[in-house]
Each structure stands twice: as structure tokens, then as C-alpha cells.
Amino acid sequence: MATALAAAPIVVVEGARGTGKSWTGLRHARSQVRLDSDPGAVEAAELRPARVLEGAKPRLVDEWQLAPGLWNVARHAVDAEPGRGFFVFTGSAHPPDDRTRHSGAGRVTRVRIRPMSLAESGESTAAVSLGSLLDGGDCSAGSPDATLDDVVQALCRGGWPRHLGMPVPTAQSLCRAYVQEVARADIPRLGRTMHRPEAVLRMLASLSRNIATAAAVTTLAEDVAGDHTPSRAAVARYLEALRRVFVVEDLPPWAVHLRSRARLRRSPKRHFVDPSLAVATLRAGPERLWQDTGYLGQAFESLVVRDLRVYAEANDASVYHYQDSNGHEVDAVVEHGDGRWLAVEVKLGSGARLDDAARSLTNACEQIDTSRVGGPAKKLVITSEGYGYERPDSVSVLPITALGP
């Protein structure tokens, strides 16, 4: 955050509600205006926006999307007075016209706040860093104290700062309330004419059932169908609305050249910003997850993707998935800005399942034209528990509870 303020006049801190955006902004601000808790401030922003922006710099403007007209006023203010670190705008939704996507060049740095990873919540030892793996470093690690039961508990509780130390049923109740509020209030605040909370909830349930899959829009439409099947356009609008409030965060496909004549699949994989929202939507606590290990595997994959995104961002890297028309698949590809990359297979089990995962990962990597992108820094199988070690077949194994940034 300090680096961002030193680089640009306006820092936009964005992410889902409850991830600590306001707390982060307050730590670095010298004055503030809280639009979500001060209705008078919203009215003042409409009548005299320049006055709302007055105060010691950096000035925090919390939940600025409630008064999007402040954007242009702030932009003109920083144009008139050269410098850095003037404003911190926090928001849990993109404003209706996406004003921050225009006229921000040279003025704006964005900071994404996500739910906490297991390393941040203290449930991973972080003995092996993603940064070192991108450098081809060793994957050896002792077996963490955390068990698979602990991982499932953490998955259901989620990486929300306020949920730390809570009993899982209480945390899941709060997650369900969050989902209800998204459908009832957050989507309408986007300013769209679409306002059918029951349809949004059906969409969230469908996405929850299809978590960590490349479910097509048509598949979601059929799954959502109540009295009638929504059109592809309607489903696309719901998905976009859920992205705009930072609840849904799909995993994009990796663009890479292939050795074979196979075609790359272009569908994203469906993920929430935190898998706790998916399991809470389906009322699938730890006991129910243990009764459906197939779905537990999907939810665990989504947990791994959540943590990989956090660790990747700390290392100037991005996360994708790979799938081709011949059925080869890589659950996650972490690609550094300089081109280094590693391939990740997620596996809930151990033993023979690890052998299958290692074989699948090796076969998928052999389809990639490494003359163009180079070979992977690591072929990594991420598991739920156990030791971190290097296999004789050049595949590494590491529990998610030993991974860190």
C-alpha cells in the first residue's frame, strides 16, 4: 500500500466486502470520509464534491462507488497539483459506468484486497514460498501439524478476517448472510434494471455446484432454470454483476502454443473469491462435505486457487488454468511477468492418487510447446496434508499448509 501511494496520486483499493479494505486504507490515511456510514457525506458529495475531498492527504474515501461523481473531481484535483499519494479510494463494487477504467492512466494504482490465505491466517507454515518455486527451488518440507480435517474446517470458515477463531457454524451463517445481502442489496446498487434477488440466489447456487469446473454459460442457464430457463444474455449479465461486486472471480484460460494439433479450451473455470461462499450457499458444512468427497475435491481445488492468487500477486505473477481438446488439463498455471511458469495439479488424496496426478501433470506439460515458453520451473502437485518432497519423476509434492508467498 505504501508503495502504491508513492507511485500514484490516487490509489484504488478494491475487493469483496469484509476483506479489510477500510482497515488497510485507514492505516495509511491522514483524514477520511466514510460514505457507507455517513448519509450526509453522500449528499454532500452530490452537491459539493470538492468539499468532501478536502482534508489532510492521503485522504481516505471509503466505499466511493456510492458517490461515483467524486472520481472526476479527484482526477481534476490531482491534475492541478502535481504529487503522489493524495487519495485512497476503497470500494466493494465497480460503479455503474466503470469510471475508474477511463482517464486513470498515470494517475491511478490499483490494489486488490482478497480474503486471507492460509499463510496469512496462520494455518500454513509457509515453509516453501511460491517465489522460490518459480525460481525452481526445492520443495522439501516437514509435515505440518494441520490435518485434512483442519483444512476442511478452514475451507468452510473462509479467509475473512472477522471469522478468525469463530466456530465453523457461526462463520458459515455469516457467509450465508453475506450471500443474501449480495442478492438483496449489492447487485441493485450497481444501478442495473435487473433486480431479482431470487434469480441471483439461483445463479449463486449454480455457481456453487459448478465450482472449479469450466461450466459453460448454457450449462449454468439450464441449472439456474426455475419457472423458465434464462437466456445466455441474462446469465452473462448476472455473472458480470457478481464479478463487479467481487464475489465471483473466474480463473481464465492460459494462452500458450501447443506441440500437438489439439485446440485450447477457452472457457474460464468457475470460482468464488473464497470457496466458503460456495459451501455456505449449498449449506454444505464439514460433515456434508465428507459425505461427498467429489465435491470436497472441487472445493479444495478452489481453496488452493484462492491461495495461489494471493501468493502470485505478491510475486508479480498471475494464475490461469489449462485444458485442451484432447483432455489434457492443468488445474492451475502460475506465470510470472518475466515468463517463468509452473504447473499445478490439485489432489485431495495421497498414495496412488498422487501417482495419477503426477502422470496427468507430466502428460499435460508434454503438450506445451516449450520452445516458445520454456519448460516449467516446477511441476507441482498440491495436496491437503503430508510432507513436501521431490519425486524421482521430477514432479514435486507439497501440502497447501506448507505453501506461502
mmCIF file of C-alpha atoms in Angstrom:
data_model
loop_
_atom_site.group_PDB
_atom_site.id
_atom_site.type_symbol
_atom_site.label_atom_id
_atom_site.label_comp_id
_atom_site.label_asym_id
_atom_site.label_seq_id
_atom_site.Cartn_x
_atom_site.Cartn_y
_atom_site.Cartn_z
ATOM 1 C CA MET A 1 0.000 0.000 0.000
ATOM 2 C CA ALA A 2 2.808 2.411 0.875
ATOM 3 C CA THR A 3 4.473 1.571 -2.440
ATOM 4 C CA ALA A 4 1.246 2.322 -4.306
ATOM 5 C CA LEU A 5 0.848 5.703 -2.586
ATOM 6 C CA ALA A 6 4.418 6.571 -3.504
ATOM 7 C CA ALA A 7 3.737 5.718 -7.148
ATOM 8 C CA ALA A 8 0.443 7.440 -7.976
ATOM 9 C CA PRO A 9 -1.791 10.341 -6.861
ATOM 10 C CA ILE A 10 -4.840 8.055 -6.481
ATOM 11 C CA VAL A 11 -4.818 4.535 -5.075
ATOM 12 C CA VAL A 12 -7.955 2.462 -5.632
ATOM 13 C CA VAL A 13 -8.288 -0.336 -3.085
ATOM 14 C CA GLU A 14 -10.905 -2.816 -4.262
ATOM 15 C CA GLY A 15 -12.235 -6.216 -3.309
ATOM 16 C CA ALA A 16 -15.108 -8.055 -1.688
ATOM 17 C CA ARG A 17 -16.772 -6.686 1.421
ATOM 18 C CA GLY A 18 -15.237 -7.861 4.674
ATOM 19 C CA THR A 19 -11.672 -8.305 3.401
ATOM 20 C CA GLY A 20 -10.172 -5.355 5.280
ATOM 21 C CA LYS A 21 -10.105 -2.593 2.660
ATOM 22 C CA SER A 22 -11.190 0.155 5.055
ATOM 23 C CA TRP A 23 -8.768 -1.014 7.732
ATOM 24 C CA THR A 24 -5.929 -1.023 5.193
ATOM 25 C CA GLY A 25 -6.871 2.441 3.933
ATOM 26 C CA LEU A 26 -7.133 3.877 7.446
ATOM 27 C CA ARG A 27 -3.647 2.650 8.313
ATOM 28 C CA HIS A 28 -2.210 4.833 5.546
ATOM 29 C CA ALA A 29 -4.593 7.819 5.561
ATOM 30 C CA ARG A 30 -4.359 11.103 7.469
ATOM 31 C CA SER A 31 -8.043 12.007 7.022
ATOM 32 C CA GLN A 32 -11.165 10.200 5.939
ATOM 33 C CA VAL A 33 -14.745 10.315 4.725
ATOM 34 C CA ARG A 34 -16.887 7.178 5.130
ATOM 35 C CA LEU A 35 -19.669 7.246 2.548
ATOM 36 C CA ASP A 36 -21.236 3.962 3.656
ATOM 37 C CA SER A 37 -21.794 5.096 7.240
ATOM 38 C CA ASP A 38 -22.476 8.821 6.725
ATOM 39 C CA PRO A 39 -25.538 9.546 4.552
ATOM 40 C CA GLY A 40 -24.784 13.259 4.855
ATOM 41 C CA ALA A 41 -21.439 12.674 3.170
ATOM 42 C CA VAL A 42 -23.146 11.085 0.162
ATOM 43 C CA GLU A 43 -25.470 14.059 -0.163
ATOM 44 C CA ALA A 44 -22.544 16.458 0.191
ATOM 45 C CA ALA A 45 -20.658 14.528 -2.489
ATOM 46 C CA GLU A 46 -23.519 15.171 -4.892
ATOM 47 C CA LEU A 47 -23.855 18.873 -4.036
ATOM 48 C CA ARG A 48 -20.269 19.951 -3.310
ATOM 49 C CA PRO A 49 -17.908 17.087 -4.184
ATOM 50 C CA ALA A 50 -14.748 19.182 -3.909
ATOM 51 C CA ARG A 51 -15.548 19.892 -0.243
ATOM 52 C CA VAL A 52 -15.798 16.161 0.503
ATOM 53 C CA LEU A 53 -12.285 15.662 -0.835
ATOM 54 C CA GLU A 54 -10.798 18.382 1.389
ATOM 55 C CA GLY A 55 -8.599 17.189 4.229
ATOM 56 C CA ALA A 56 -5.103 16.053 5.093
ATOM 57 C CA LYS A 57 -3.518 13.859 2.452
ATOM 58 C CA PRO A 58 -3.654 10.961 1.885
ATOM 59 C CA ARG A 59 -7.435 11.236 2.285
ATOM 60 C CA LEU A 60 -9.463 8.044 2.503
ATOM 61 C CA VAL A 61 -12.750 7.988 0.562
ATOM 62 C CA ASP A 62 -14.408 4.792 1.780
ATOM 63 C CA GLU A 63 -16.945 2.983 -0.472
ATOM 64 C CA TRP A 64 -16.556 5.683 -3.101
ATOM 65 C CA GLN A 65 -18.824 3.882 -5.585
ATOM 66 C CA LEU A 66 -21.766 5.287 -3.581
ATOM 67 C CA ALA A 67 -20.826 8.713 -4.987
ATOM 68 C CA PRO A 68 -19.089 7.960 -8.316
ATOM 69 C CA GLY A 69 -19.094 11.633 -9.287
ATOM 70 C CA LEU A 70 -16.149 12.059 -6.911
ATOM 71 C CA TRP A 71 -13.926 10.293 -9.426
ATOM 72 C CA ASN A 72 -13.758 13.122 -11.953
ATOM 73 C CA VAL A 73 -13.369 15.724 -9.223
ATOM 74 C CA ALA A 74 -10.419 13.833 -7.749
ATOM 75 C CA ARG A 75 -8.911 13.360 -11.202
ATOM 76 C CA HIS A 76 -9.034 17.096 -11.902
ATOM 77 C CA ALA A 77 -7.649 17.844 -8.426
ATOM 78 C CA VAL A 78 -4.531 15.713 -8.943
ATOM 79 C CA ASP A 79 -4.039 17.163 -12.429
ATOM 80 C CA ALA A 80 -3.964 20.643 -10.932
ATOM 81 C CA GLU A 81 -1.454 19.801 -8.186
ATOM 82 C CA PRO A 82 1.496 17.555 -9.085
ATOM 83 C CA GLY A 83 2.423 14.974 -6.484
ATOM 84 C CA ARG A 84 1.696 11.486 -5.187
ATOM 85 C CA GLY A 85 -0.408 9.885 -2.506
ATOM 86 C CA PHE A 86 -3.381 12.285 -2.480
ATOM 87 C CA PHE A 87 -6.381 9.947 -2.272
ATOM 88 C CA VAL A 88 -7.187 6.382 -1.255
ATOM 89 C CA PHE A 89 -10.494 5.254 -2.781
ATOM 90 C CA THR A 90 -11.849 1.987 -1.381
ATOM 91 C CA GLY A 91 -14.758 0.121 -2.924
ATOM 92 C CA SER A 92 -16.539 -3.225 -2.835
ATOM 93 C CA ALA A 93 -18.142 -2.762 -6.257
ATOM 94 C CA HIS A 94 -17.316 -1.218 -9.602
ATOM 95 C CA PRO A 95 -19.523 1.872 -10.127
ATOM 96 C CA PRO A 96 -22.226 1.688 -12.809
ATOM 97 C CA ASP A 97 -20.206 3.253 -15.608
ATOM 98 C CA ASP A 98 -16.785 1.851 -14.631
ATOM 99 C CA ARG A 99 -15.360 5.351 -14.380
ATOM 100 C CA THR A 100 -12.102 4.121 -12.917
ATOM 101 C CA ARG A 101 -11.412 2.281 -16.161
ATOM 102 C CA HIS A 102 -11.162 5.566 -18.043
ATOM 103 C CA SER A 103 -8.962 8.630 -17.665
ATOM 104 C CA GLY A 104 -6.888 6.993 -14.946
ATOM 105 C CA ALA A 105 -3.667 6.483 -16.882
ATOM 106 C CA GLY A 106 -0.745 7.933 -14.978
ATOM 107 C CA ARG A 107 -2.958 8.848 -12.045
ATOM 108 C CA VAL A 108 -4.183 5.564 -10.566
ATOM 109 C CA THR A 109 -2.668 2.465 -8.990
ATOM 110 C CA ARG A 110 -4.969 -0.397 -8.037
ATOM 111 C CA VAL A 111 -4.579 -2.641 -5.019
ATOM 112 C CA ARG A 112 -6.745 -5.772 -4.769
ATOM 113 C CA ILE A 113 -7.572 -6.966 -1.258
ATOM 114 C CA ARG A 114 -8.561 -10.621 -1.082
ATOM 115 C CA PRO A 115 -9.668 -12.919 1.727
ATOM 116 C CA MET A 116 -6.734 -14.199 3.757
ATOM 117 C CA SER A 117 -4.704 -17.130 2.539
ATOM 118 C CA LEU A 118 -3.850 -19.984 4.899
ATOM 119 C CA ALA A 119 -0.410 -18.434 5.385
ATOM 120 C CA GLU A 120 -1.985 -15.129 6.436
ATOM 121 C CA SER A 121 -4.417 -16.799 8.841
ATOM 122 C CA GLY A 122 -1.605 -18.825 10.402
ATOM 123 C CA GLU A 123 -2.879 -22.169 9.096
ATOM 124 C CA SER A 124 0.080 -22.706 6.764
ATOM 125 C CA THR A 125 3.681 -22.834 7.901
ATOM 126 C CA ALA A 126 4.724 -21.108 4.626
ATOM 127 C CA ALA A 127 7.850 -23.280 4.744
ATOM 128 C CA VAL A 128 8.050 -23.230 0.925
ATOM 129 C CA SER A 129 7.459 -19.983 -0.931
ATOM 130 C CA LEU A 130 5.802 -19.694 -4.321
ATOM 131 C CA GLY A 131 8.541 -17.258 -5.274
ATOM 132 C CA SER A 132 11.215 -19.896 -4.673
ATOM 133 C CA LEU A 133 9.252 -22.471 -6.679
ATOM 134 C CA LEU A 134 9.096 -20.059 -9.623
ATOM 135 C CA ASP A 135 12.885 -19.966 -9.361
ATOM 136 C CA GLY A 136 12.968 -23.763 -9.487
ATOM 137 C CA GLY A 137 13.769 -24.045 -5.782
ATOM 138 C CA ASP A 138 13.468 -27.154 -3.651
ATOM 139 C CA CYS A 139 10.064 -28.236 -2.405
ATOM 140 C CA SER A 140 11.139 -30.203 0.685
ATOM 141 C CA ALA A 141 9.125 -29.523 3.840
ATOM 142 C CA GLY A 142 8.274 -31.334 7.027
ATOM 143 C CA SER A 143 4.710 -32.457 7.571
ATOM 144 C CA PRO A 144 2.707 -29.555 9.076
ATOM 145 C CA ASP A 145 0.600 -30.130 12.163
ATOM 146 C CA ALA A 146 -2.564 -29.239 10.226
ATOM 147 C CA THR A 147 -4.629 -32.266 9.197
ATOM 148 C CA LEU A 148 -7.129 -32.705 6.392
ATOM 149 C CA ASP A 149 -9.877 -32.070 8.958
ATOM 150 C CA ASP A 150 -8.238 -28.741 9.782
ATOM 151 C CA VAL A 151 -8.122 -27.832 6.082
ATOM 152 C CA VAL A 152 -11.806 -28.643 5.646
ATOM 153 C CA GLN A 153 -12.647 -26.519 8.677
ATOM 154 C CA ALA A 154 -10.625 -23.615 7.255
ATOM 155 C CA LEU A 155 -12.292 -24.043 3.861
ATOM 156 C CA CYS A 156 -15.769 -23.800 5.401
ATOM 157 C CA ARG A 157 -14.871 -20.869 7.656
ATOM 158 C CA GLY A 158 -13.195 -18.868 4.873
ATOM 159 C CA GLY A 159 -10.407 -16.337 4.844
ATOM 160 C CA TRP A 160 -12.484 -13.461 6.199
ATOM 161 C CA PRO A 161 -10.597 -11.560 8.930
ATOM 162 C CA ARG A 162 -13.647 -11.339 11.210
ATOM 163 C CA HIS A 163 -14.125 -15.119 11.059
ATOM 164 C CA LEU A 164 -10.783 -15.972 12.642
ATOM 165 C CA GLY A 165 -11.340 -18.055 15.764
ATOM 166 C CA MET A 166 -15.076 -18.427 15.116
ATOM 167 C CA PRO A 167 -16.810 -21.795 15.273
ATOM 168 C CA VAL A 168 -17.417 -23.003 11.727
ATOM 169 C CA PRO A 169 -21.260 -22.975 12.021
ATOM 170 C CA THR A 170 -21.169 -19.319 13.076
ATOM 171 C CA ALA A 171 -18.820 -18.390 10.239
ATOM 172 C CA GLN A 172 -20.982 -20.240 7.715
ATOM 173 C CA SER A 173 -24.068 -18.435 8.982
ATOM 174 C CA LEU A 174 -22.295 -15.135 8.315
ATOM 175 C CA CYS A 175 -21.301 -16.341 4.835
ATOM 176 C CA ARG A 176 -24.947 -17.157 4.055
ATOM 177 C CA ALA A 177 -25.978 -13.715 5.278
ATOM 178 C CA TYR A 178 -23.292 -12.232 3.015
ATOM 179 C CA VAL A 179 -24.707 -14.082 0.001
ATOM 180 C CA GLN A 180 -28.235 -12.941 0.845
ATOM 181 C CA GLU A 181 -27.058 -9.338 1.097
ATOM 182 C CA VAL A 182 -25.306 -9.603 -2.265
ATOM 183 C CA ALA A 183 -28.575 -10.702 -3.889
ATOM 184 C CA ARG A 184 -30.799 -8.269 -1.990
ATOM 185 C CA ALA A 185 -28.722 -5.084 -1.898
ATOM 186 C CA ASP A 186 -25.298 -5.217 -3.562
ATOM 187 C CA ILE A 187 -26.480 -6.104 -7.071
ATOM 188 C CA PRO A 188 -29.205 -3.396 -7.117
ATOM 189 C CA ARG A 189 -26.617 -0.807 -6.041
ATOM 190 C CA LEU A 190 -24.841 -1.356 -9.336
ATOM 191 C CA GLY A 191 -27.597 0.707 -10.922
ATOM 192 C CA ARG A 192 -28.841 -2.002 -13.260
ATOM 193 C CA THR A 193 -32.515 -2.507 -14.015
ATOM 194 C CA MET A 194 -32.045 -6.192 -13.155
ATOM 195 C CA HIS A 195 -33.280 -6.743 -9.611
ATOM 196 C CA ARG A 196 -34.490 -10.268 -8.963
ATOM 197 C CA PRO A 197 -32.871 -11.472 -5.744
ATOM 198 C CA GLU A 198 -34.271 -14.982 -6.153
ATOM 199 C CA ALA A 199 -32.666 -15.263 -9.599
ATOM 200 C CA VAL A 200 -29.319 -14.042 -8.243
ATOM 201 C CA LEU A 201 -29.512 -16.648 -5.471
ATOM 202 C CA ARG A 202 -30.227 -19.390 -8.011
ATOM 203 C CA MET A 203 -27.218 -18.242 -10.012
ATOM 204 C CA LEU A 204 -25.039 -18.318 -6.896
ATOM 205 C CA ALA A 205 -26.266 -21.840 -6.108
ATOM 206 C CA SER A 206 -25.493 -22.970 -9.655
ATOM 207 C CA LEU A 207 -22.001 -21.492 -9.498
ATOM 208 C CA SER A 208 -21.524 -23.197 -6.135
ATOM 209 C CA ARG A 209 -22.441 -26.583 -7.586
ATOM 210 C CA ASN A 210 -20.109 -25.998 -10.527
ATOM 211 C CA ILE A 211 -17.182 -24.597 -8.563
ATOM 212 C CA ALA A 212 -13.743 -25.366 -10.049
ATOM 213 C CA THR A 213 -15.277 -26.550 -13.326
ATOM 214 C CA ALA A 214 -15.347 -24.938 -16.759
ATOM 215 C CA ALA A 215 -19.150 -24.917 -16.803
ATOM 216 C CA ALA A 216 -20.412 -23.094 -19.879
ATOM 217 C CA VAL A 217 -22.983 -20.312 -19.742
ATOM 218 C CA THR A 218 -25.533 -22.684 -21.302
ATOM 219 C CA THR A 219 -24.873 -25.219 -18.543
ATOM 220 C CA LEU A 220 -25.397 -22.564 -15.892
ATOM 221 C CA ALA A 221 -28.604 -21.402 -17.619
ATOM 222 C CA GLU A 222 -30.047 -24.918 -17.550
ATOM 223 C CA ASP A 223 -29.026 -25.349 -13.918
ATOM 224 C CA VAL A 224 -30.494 -21.998 -12.869
ATOM 225 C CA ALA A 225 -33.844 -22.642 -14.586
ATOM 226 C CA GLY A 226 -36.822 -22.204 -12.291
ATOM 227 C CA ASP A 227 -40.106 -21.316 -13.966
ATOM 228 C CA HIS A 228 -38.175 -20.784 -17.193
ATOM 229 C CA THR A 229 -34.629 -21.145 -18.488
ATOM 230 C CA PRO A 230 -32.876 -17.759 -18.638
ATOM 231 C CA SER A 231 -31.208 -16.686 -21.844
ATOM 232 C CA ARG A 232 -27.445 -16.747 -22.293
ATOM 233 C CA ALA A 233 -27.515 -12.948 -22.219
ATOM 234 C CA ALA A 234 -29.331 -12.920 -18.870
ATOM 235 C CA VAL A 235 -26.872 -15.394 -17.337
ATOM 236 C CA ALA A 236 -23.963 -13.327 -18.672
ATOM 237 C CA ARG A 237 -25.451 -10.208 -17.022
ATOM 238 C CA TYR A 238 -25.745 -11.984 -13.679
ATOM 239 C CA LEU A 239 -22.163 -13.227 -13.928
ATOM 240 C CA GLU A 240 -20.887 -9.762 -14.752
ATOM 241 C CA ALA A 241 -22.814 -8.265 -11.832
ATOM 242 C CA LEU A 242 -21.327 -10.836 -9.437
ATOM 243 C CA ARG A 243 -17.844 -10.065 -10.737
ATOM 244 C CA ARG A 244 -18.442 -6.351 -10.252
ATOM 245 C CA VAL A 245 -19.135 -6.875 -6.548
ATOM 246 C CA PHE A 246 -16.023 -9.109 -6.310
ATOM 247 C CA VAL A 247 -17.935 -12.233 -5.264
ATOM 248 C CA VAL A 248 -17.173 -14.316 -8.357
ATOM 249 C CA GLU A 249 -13.633 -14.499 -9.731
ATOM 250 C CA ASP A 250 -13.294 -16.909 -12.628
ATOM 251 C CA LEU A 251 -9.934 -18.452 -13.492
ATOM 252 C CA PRO A 252 -9.035 -17.524 -17.076
ATOM 253 C CA PRO A 253 -7.506 -19.977 -19.565
ATOM 254 C CA TRP A 254 -3.779 -19.855 -20.236
ATOM 255 C CA ALA A 255 -2.816 -18.717 -23.724
ATOM 256 C CA VAL A 256 0.016 -20.967 -24.844
ATOM 257 C CA HIS A 257 1.285 -22.640 -28.027
ATOM 258 C CA LEU A 258 0.854 -26.417 -28.294
ATOM 259 C CA ARG A 259 3.059 -29.076 -29.842
ATOM 260 C CA SER A 260 0.058 -31.156 -30.860
ATOM 261 C CA ARG A 261 -2.877 -30.409 -33.150
ATOM 262 C CA ALA A 262 -5.153 -30.151 -30.115
ATOM 263 C CA ARG A 263 -7.150 -26.969 -29.563
ATOM 264 C CA LEU A 264 -7.007 -24.926 -26.403
ATOM 265 C CA ARG A 265 -10.234 -24.678 -24.430
ATOM 266 C CA ARG A 266 -11.183 -21.050 -23.887
ATOM 267 C CA SER A 267 -13.767 -21.390 -21.111
ATOM 268 C CA PRO A 268 -12.857 -19.990 -17.699
ATOM 269 C CA LYS A 269 -13.089 -22.109 -14.577
ATOM 270 C CA ARG A 270 -15.777 -21.039 -12.124
ATOM 271 C CA HIS A 271 -14.558 -19.825 -8.748
ATOM 272 C CA PHE A 272 -15.730 -17.575 -5.936
ATOM 273 C CA VAL A 273 -13.390 -15.076 -4.319
ATOM 274 C CA ASP A 274 -13.469 -17.519 -1.385
ATOM 275 C CA PRO A 275 -14.823 -21.095 -1.506
ATOM 276 C CA SER A 276 -16.558 -20.608 1.855
ATOM 277 C CA LEU A 277 -19.267 -18.696 -0.026
ATOM 278 C CA ALA A 278 -19.920 -21.705 -2.249
ATOM 279 C CA VAL A 279 -20.176 -24.272 0.532
ATOM 280 C CA ALA A 280 -22.276 -21.909 2.668
ATOM 281 C CA THR A 281 -24.661 -21.267 -0.240
ATOM 282 C CA LEU A 282 -25.219 -25.026 -0.526
ATOM 283 C CA ARG A 283 -25.323 -25.422 3.279
ATOM 284 C CA ALA A 284 -22.507 -27.935 2.948
ATOM 285 C CA GLY A 285 -20.630 -27.854 6.236
ATOM 286 C CA PRO A 286 -17.741 -30.214 7.056
ATOM 287 C CA GLU A 287 -19.987 -33.211 7.711
ATOM 288 C CA ARG A 288 -21.810 -32.906 4.383
ATOM 289 C CA LEU A 289 -18.543 -32.352 2.526
ATOM 290 C CA TRP A 290 -17.196 -35.610 3.916
ATOM 291 C CA GLN A 291 -20.284 -37.349 2.532
ATOM 292 C CA ASP A 292 -19.482 -36.077 -0.981
ATOM 293 C CA THR A 293 -15.736 -36.354 -1.475
ATOM 294 C CA GLY A 294 -16.086 -35.499 -5.167
ATOM 295 C CA TYR A 295 -17.464 -32.083 -4.329
ATOM 296 C CA LEU A 296 -14.982 -31.732 -1.466
ATOM 297 C CA GLY A 297 -12.224 -32.165 -4.053
ATOM 298 C CA GLN A 298 -13.701 -29.353 -6.154
ATOM 299 C CA ALA A 299 -13.964 -27.057 -3.136
ATOM 300 C CA PHE A 300 -10.397 -27.905 -2.100
ATOM 301 C CA GLU A 301 -9.170 -27.013 -5.586
ATOM 302 C CA SER A 302 -10.912 -23.652 -5.244
ATOM 303 C CA LEU A 303 -9.212 -23.108 -1.877
ATOM 304 C CA VAL A 304 -5.837 -23.778 -3.499
ATOM 305 C CA VAL A 305 -6.635 -21.347 -6.328
ATOM 306 C CA ARG A 306 -7.571 -18.682 -3.761
ATOM 307 C CA ASP A 307 -4.210 -19.041 -2.022
ATOM 308 C CA LEU A 308 -2.252 -19.234 -5.264
ATOM 309 C CA ARG A 309 -3.790 -15.930 -6.361
ATOM 310 C CA VAL A 310 -2.686 -14.256 -3.126
ATOM 311 C CA TYR A 311 0.847 -15.654 -3.325
ATOM 312 C CA ALA A 312 1.138 -14.993 -7.069
ATOM 313 C CA GLU A 313 0.178 -11.351 -6.673
ATOM 314 C CA ALA A 314 2.973 -10.952 -4.125
ATOM 315 C CA ASN A 315 5.407 -12.276 -6.763
ATOM 316 C CA ASP A 316 4.284 -10.285 -9.820
ATOM 317 C CA ALA A 317 2.598 -13.393 -11.223
ATOM 318 C CA SER A 318 -0.867 -14.408 -12.421
ATOM 319 C CA VAL A 319 -2.862 -17.631 -12.197
ATOM 320 C CA TYR A 320 -4.590 -19.423 -15.085
ATOM 321 C CA HIS A 321 -5.803 -22.908 -15.953
ATOM 322 C CA TYR A 322 -5.001 -25.100 -18.965
ATOM 323 C CA GLN A 323 -7.230 -27.517 -20.853
ATOM 324 C CA ASP A 324 -7.017 -28.805 -24.402
ATOM 325 C CA SER A 325 -9.383 -30.684 -26.694
ATOM 326 C CA ASN A 326 -7.502 -33.963 -26.144
ATOM 327 C CA GLY A 327 -8.480 -33.953 -22.472
ATOM 328 C CA HIS A 328 -5.171 -32.823 -21.013
ATOM 329 C CA GLU A 329 -5.659 -30.422 -18.137
ATOM 330 C CA VAL A 330 -3.650 -28.454 -15.577
ATOM 331 C CA ASP A 331 -5.639 -27.179 -12.599
ATOM 332 C CA ALA A 332 -3.545 -24.017 -12.247
ATOM 333 C CA VAL A 333 -0.705 -22.390 -14.126
ATOM 334 C CA VAL A 334 1.225 -19.685 -12.284
ATOM 335 C CA GLU A 335 3.001 -17.399 -14.746
ATOM 336 C CA HIS A 336 5.479 -14.728 -13.692
ATOM 337 C CA GLY A 337 5.670 -11.419 -15.501
ATOM 338 C CA ASP A 338 9.030 -12.428 -16.997
ATOM 339 C CA GLY A 339 7.663 -15.657 -18.470
ATOM 340 C CA ARG A 340 8.657 -18.209 -15.822
ATOM 341 C CA TRP A 341 5.814 -20.586 -15.050
ATOM 342 C CA LEU A 342 4.871 -23.590 -13.010
ATOM 343 C CA ALA A 343 2.139 -26.176 -13.492
ATOM 344 C CA VAL A 344 -0.076 -27.212 -10.577
ATOM 345 C CA GLU A 345 -2.289 -30.254 -10.127
ATOM 346 C CA VAL A 346 -4.526 -30.267 -7.047
ATOM 347 C CA LYS A 347 -5.185 -33.604 -5.370
ATOM 348 C CA LEU A 348 -7.100 -34.175 -2.160
ATOM 349 C CA GLY A 349 -5.849 -37.740 -1.626
ATOM 350 C CA SER A 350 -2.471 -39.437 -1.380
ATOM 351 C CA GLY A 351 -0.806 -42.694 -2.356
ATOM 352 C CA ALA A 352 -1.875 -43.991 -5.769
ATOM 353 C CA ARG A 353 -3.826 -40.784 -6.383
ATOM 354 C CA LEU A 354 -0.583 -38.827 -6.253
ATOM 355 C CA ASP A 355 0.895 -41.133 -8.875
ATOM 356 C CA ASP A 356 -2.123 -40.488 -11.102
ATOM 357 C CA ALA A 357 -1.834 -36.743 -10.539
ATOM 358 C CA ALA A 358 1.894 -36.736 -11.343
ATOM 359 C CA ARG A 359 1.317 -38.743 -14.530
ATOM 360 C CA SER A 360 -1.527 -36.454 -15.636
ATOM 361 C CA LEU A 361 0.541 -33.339 -14.952
ATOM 362 C CA THR A 362 3.540 -34.675 -16.889
ATOM 363 C CA ASN A 363 1.372 -35.649 -19.864
ATOM 364 C CA ALA A 364 -0.275 -32.218 -19.948
ATOM 365 C CA CYS A 365 3.068 -30.397 -19.809
ATOM 366 C CA GLU A 366 4.332 -32.505 -22.734
ATOM 367 C CA GLN A 367 1.623 -30.959 -24.933
ATOM 368 C CA ILE A 368 3.035 -27.449 -24.462
ATOM 369 C CA ASP A 369 5.498 -26.025 -26.952
ATOM 370 C CA THR A 370 8.369 -25.283 -24.576
ATOM 371 C CA SER A 371 10.487 -23.918 -27.440
ATOM 372 C CA ARG A 372 8.273 -20.837 -27.177
ATOM 373 C CA VAL A 373 7.623 -20.547 -23.418
ATOM 374 C CA GLY A 374 10.393 -22.654 -21.903
ATOM 375 C CA GLY A 375 9.839 -25.593 -19.617
ATOM 376 C CA PRO A 376 8.017 -25.272 -16.298
ATOM 377 C CA ALA A 377 10.059 -24.157 -13.320
ATOM 378 C CA LYS A 378 8.157 -26.810 -11.390
ATOM 379 C CA LYS A 379 5.558 -29.478 -11.932
ATOM 380 C CA LEU A 380 3.785 -29.353 -8.599
ATOM 381 C CA VAL A 381 1.080 -31.486 -7.034
ATOM 382 C CA ILE A 382 -0.578 -29.649 -4.137
ATOM 383 C CA THR A 383 -2.176 -31.904 -1.540
ATOM 384 C CA SER A 384 -4.133 -31.390 1.665
ATOM 385 C CA GLU A 385 -1.597 -32.843 4.114
ATOM 386 C CA GLY A 386 1.688 -34.700 4.419
ATOM 387 C CA TYR A 387 5.295 -33.874 3.563
ATOM 388 C CA GLY A 388 6.770 -31.739 0.818
ATOM 389 C CA TYR A 389 9.229 -33.638 -1.356
ATOM 390 C CA GLU A 390 10.697 -34.130 -4.821
ATOM 391 C CA ARG A 391 9.683 -37.286 -6.683
ATOM 392 C CA PRO A 392 12.077 -39.218 -8.946
ATOM 393 C CA ASP A 393 9.906 -38.292 -11.961
ATOM 394 C CA SER A 394 10.689 -34.559 -11.482
ATOM 395 C CA VAL A 395 7.241 -33.848 -10.029
ATOM 396 C CA SER A 396 7.137 -32.049 -6.676
ATOM 397 C CA VAL A 397 4.552 -32.685 -3.944
ATOM 398 C CA LEU A 398 3.607 -30.100 -1.336
ATOM 399 C CA PRO A 399 0.701 -29.726 1.117
ATOM 400 C CA ILE A 400 -1.202 -26.447 0.886
ATOM 401 C CA THR A 401 -0.466 -25.978 4.611
ATOM 402 C CA ALA A 402 3.260 -25.627 3.845
ATOM 403 C CA LEU A 403 2.929 -23.147 0.981
ATOM 404 C CA GLY A 404 3.415 -19.389 1.292
ATOM 405 C CA PRO A 405 4.204 -16.336 -0.825
#
